[in-house]
Tab-separated table of C-alpha atoms and ligand atoms in Angstrom:
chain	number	residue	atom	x	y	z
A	14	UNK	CA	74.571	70.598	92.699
A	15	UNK	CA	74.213	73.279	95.826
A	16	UNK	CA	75.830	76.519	95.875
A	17	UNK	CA	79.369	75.361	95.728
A	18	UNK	CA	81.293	77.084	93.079
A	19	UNK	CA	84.597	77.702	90.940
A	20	UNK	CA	85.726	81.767	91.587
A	21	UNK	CA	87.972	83.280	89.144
A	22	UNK	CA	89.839	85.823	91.178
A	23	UNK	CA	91.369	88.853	89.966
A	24	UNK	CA	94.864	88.458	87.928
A	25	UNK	CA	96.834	91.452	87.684
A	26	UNK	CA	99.142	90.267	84.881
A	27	UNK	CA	102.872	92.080	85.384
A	28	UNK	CA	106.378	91.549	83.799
A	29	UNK	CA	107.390	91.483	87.651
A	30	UNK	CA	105.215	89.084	88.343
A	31	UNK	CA	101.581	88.557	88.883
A	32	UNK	CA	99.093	89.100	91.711
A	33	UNK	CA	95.893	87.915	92.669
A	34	UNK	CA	93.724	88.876	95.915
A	35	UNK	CA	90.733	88.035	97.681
A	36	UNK	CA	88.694	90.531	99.777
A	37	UNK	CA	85.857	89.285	102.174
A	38	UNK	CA	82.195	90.264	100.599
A	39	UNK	CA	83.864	90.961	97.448
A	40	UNK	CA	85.345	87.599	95.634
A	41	UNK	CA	83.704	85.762	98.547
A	42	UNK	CA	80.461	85.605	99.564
A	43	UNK	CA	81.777	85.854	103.871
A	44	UNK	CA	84.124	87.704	106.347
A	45	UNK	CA	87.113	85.804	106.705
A	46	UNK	CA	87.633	84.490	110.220
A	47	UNK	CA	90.398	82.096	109.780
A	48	UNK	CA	93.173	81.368	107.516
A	49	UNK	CA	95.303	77.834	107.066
A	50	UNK	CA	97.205	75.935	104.314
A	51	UNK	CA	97.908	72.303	104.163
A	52	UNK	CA	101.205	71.595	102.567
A	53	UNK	CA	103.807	68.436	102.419
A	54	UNK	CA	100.828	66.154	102.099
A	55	UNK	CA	102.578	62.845	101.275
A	56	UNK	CA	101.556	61.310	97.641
A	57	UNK	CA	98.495	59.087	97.750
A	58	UNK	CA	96.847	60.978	101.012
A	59	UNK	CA	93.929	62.914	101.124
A	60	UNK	CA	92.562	65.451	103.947
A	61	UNK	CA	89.272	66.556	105.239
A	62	UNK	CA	86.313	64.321	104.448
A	63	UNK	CA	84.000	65.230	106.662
A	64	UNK	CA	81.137	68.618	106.236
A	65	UNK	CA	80.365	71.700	108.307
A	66	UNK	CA	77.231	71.834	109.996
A	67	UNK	CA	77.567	75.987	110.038
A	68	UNK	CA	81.488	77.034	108.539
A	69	UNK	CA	81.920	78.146	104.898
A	70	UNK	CA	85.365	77.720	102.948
A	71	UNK	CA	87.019	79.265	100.374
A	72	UNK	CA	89.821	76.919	98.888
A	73	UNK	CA	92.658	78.259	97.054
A	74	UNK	CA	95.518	75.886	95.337
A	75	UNK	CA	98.609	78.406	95.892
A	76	UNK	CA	100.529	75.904	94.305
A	77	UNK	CA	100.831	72.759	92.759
A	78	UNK	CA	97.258	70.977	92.391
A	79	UNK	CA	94.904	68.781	93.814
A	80	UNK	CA	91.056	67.442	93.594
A	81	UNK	CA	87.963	69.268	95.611
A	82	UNK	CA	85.696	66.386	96.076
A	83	UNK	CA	82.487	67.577	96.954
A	84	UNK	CA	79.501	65.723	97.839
A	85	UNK	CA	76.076	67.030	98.788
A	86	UNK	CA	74.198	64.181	99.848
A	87	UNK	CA	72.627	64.126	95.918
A	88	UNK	CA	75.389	64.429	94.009
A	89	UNK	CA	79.249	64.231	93.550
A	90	UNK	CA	81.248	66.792	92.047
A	91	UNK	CA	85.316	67.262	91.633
A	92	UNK	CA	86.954	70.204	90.829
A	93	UNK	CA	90.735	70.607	89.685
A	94	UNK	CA	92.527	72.929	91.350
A	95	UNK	CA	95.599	73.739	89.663
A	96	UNK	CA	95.541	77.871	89.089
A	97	UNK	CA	96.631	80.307	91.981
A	98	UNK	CA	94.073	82.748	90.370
A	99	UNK	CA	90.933	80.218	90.944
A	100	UNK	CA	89.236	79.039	93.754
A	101	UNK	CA	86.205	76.860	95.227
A	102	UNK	CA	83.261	78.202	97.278
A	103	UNK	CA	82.149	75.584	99.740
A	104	UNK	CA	78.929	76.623	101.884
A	105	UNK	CA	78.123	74.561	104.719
A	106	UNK	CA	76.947	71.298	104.825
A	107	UNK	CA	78.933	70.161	101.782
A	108	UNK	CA	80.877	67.103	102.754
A	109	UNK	CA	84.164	67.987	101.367
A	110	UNK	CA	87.056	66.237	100.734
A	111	UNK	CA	90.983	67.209	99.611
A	112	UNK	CA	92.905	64.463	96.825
A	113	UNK	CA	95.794	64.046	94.586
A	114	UNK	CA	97.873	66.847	95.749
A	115	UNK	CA	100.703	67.196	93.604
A	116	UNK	CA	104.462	67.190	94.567
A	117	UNK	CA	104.662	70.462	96.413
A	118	UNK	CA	101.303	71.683	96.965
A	119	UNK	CA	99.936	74.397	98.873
A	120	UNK	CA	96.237	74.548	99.664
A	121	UNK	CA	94.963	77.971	101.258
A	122	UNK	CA	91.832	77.574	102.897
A	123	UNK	CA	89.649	80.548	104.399
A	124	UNK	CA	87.004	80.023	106.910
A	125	UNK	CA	84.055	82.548	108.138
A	126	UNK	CA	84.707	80.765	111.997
A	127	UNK	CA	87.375	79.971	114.150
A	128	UNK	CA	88.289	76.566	114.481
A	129	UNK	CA	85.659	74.572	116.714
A	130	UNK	CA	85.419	70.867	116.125
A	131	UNK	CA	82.039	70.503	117.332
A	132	UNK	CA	81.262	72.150	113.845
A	133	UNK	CA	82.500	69.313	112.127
A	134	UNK	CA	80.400	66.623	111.134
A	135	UNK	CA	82.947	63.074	110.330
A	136	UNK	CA	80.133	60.409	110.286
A	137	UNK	CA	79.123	60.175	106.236
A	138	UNK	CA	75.760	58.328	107.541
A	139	UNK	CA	74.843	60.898	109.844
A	140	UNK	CA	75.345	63.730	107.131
A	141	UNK	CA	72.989	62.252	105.137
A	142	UNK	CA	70.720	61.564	107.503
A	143	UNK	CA	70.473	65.203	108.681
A	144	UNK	CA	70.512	66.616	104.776
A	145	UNK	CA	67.467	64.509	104.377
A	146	UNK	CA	66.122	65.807	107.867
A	147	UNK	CA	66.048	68.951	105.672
A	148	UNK	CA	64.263	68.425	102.529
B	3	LIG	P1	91.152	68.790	110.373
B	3	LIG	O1	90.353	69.979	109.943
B	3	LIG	O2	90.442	67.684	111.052
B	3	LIG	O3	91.948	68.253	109.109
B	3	LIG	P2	91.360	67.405	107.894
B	3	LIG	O4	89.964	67.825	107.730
B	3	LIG	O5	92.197	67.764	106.717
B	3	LIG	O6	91.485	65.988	108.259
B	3	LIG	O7	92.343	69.316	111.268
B	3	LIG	C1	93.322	68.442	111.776
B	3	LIG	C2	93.697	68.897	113.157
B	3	LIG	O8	94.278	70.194	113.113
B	3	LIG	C3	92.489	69.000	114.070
B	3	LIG	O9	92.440	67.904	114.934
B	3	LIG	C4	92.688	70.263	114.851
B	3	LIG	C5	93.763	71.032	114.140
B	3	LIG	N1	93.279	72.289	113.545
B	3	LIG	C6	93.342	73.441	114.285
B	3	LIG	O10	93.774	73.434	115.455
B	3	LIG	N2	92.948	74.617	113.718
B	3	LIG	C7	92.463	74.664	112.457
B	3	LIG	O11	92.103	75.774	111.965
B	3	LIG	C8	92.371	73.470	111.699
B	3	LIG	C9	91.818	73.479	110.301
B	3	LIG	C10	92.792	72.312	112.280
C-alpha cells in the first residue's frame, strides 16, 4: 500500500542512556516545518482521522504506544508504535488515523508545513472520491 513506511532511526546504545535523532533529508524524506506531540489522550480515544491533501508526517511514539491506522483509499494498514527508535512515514493523501494510546503516551509528530486547516481533508467520502479522481 502507497509510500507510507516504518523508519528505523538511529540508536546510539550508551550505559548513560540512549539516543536517537532525526535529521530532515536524512531519516526523512522532507524539511521539517513543524513539530507537535499529543499526550494525556484519555483511554479509548483516538485523534486525527482525516488526510492531507499536500502535508507529509513523520510520527514518532516517544513513549508509551499506540496504533497508526492508515488507509489509502485501497487498502488498510496499522502499524504499532511502541519503540522511541522507530517511526512512520506518512506522505500526503493518506487518511491517517491515531488509536490505543497507552497510559502515558507521547506521540511526536513532524510536519513539512505549518499548520493550515484548509490542508486537511475530514470528509472520508470526499477522500475517496478525489483518490479516484486520480487514478
Ligand atoms: P487536529 O490536527 O485537528 O487534531 P486531530 O487530527 O488529532 O483531531 O488539531 C486539533 C486542533 O489543534 C485544531 O483545531 C487546530 C489546533 N492545531 C494547531 O493550532 N496547530 C497544529 O500544529 C495542530 C496539529 C493543531
Amino acid at each position: 500500500m502507497n509510500d507510507s513506511q516504518l523508519i528505523e532511526l538511529p540508536k546510539i546504545i550508551d550505559p548513560r542512556g540512549n539516543l536517537s535523532f532525526i535529521e530532515e533529508y536524512n531519516q526523512i524524506p522532507f524539511k521539517i516545518e513543524r513539530t507537535y506531540w499529543i499526550y494525556d489522550v484519555p483511554g479509548g480515544e483516538m485523534r486525527g482521522g482525516h488526510a492531507f491533501y499536500q502535508m507529509q508526517e513523520f510520527i514518532v511514539a516517544l513513549s508509551g504506544s499506540f496504533d497508526v491506522v492508515l488507509d489509502d483509499g485501497e487498502s488498510k494498514k496499522i502499524i504499532s508504535l511502541n519503540r522511541s527508535y522507530r517511526g512512520v512515514y506518512i506522505p500526503k493523501m493518506v487518511w491517517r488515523s491515531l488509536e490505543n494510546f497507552s497510559t502515558n503516551s507521547l506521540a511526536l509528530v513532524l510536519s513539512d508545513k505549518a499548520y493550515d486547516a484548509n490542508d486537511y481533508i475530514r470528509d472520508y467520502d470526499l477522500y475517496l472520491n478525489l483518490k479516484n479522481k486520480k487514478q
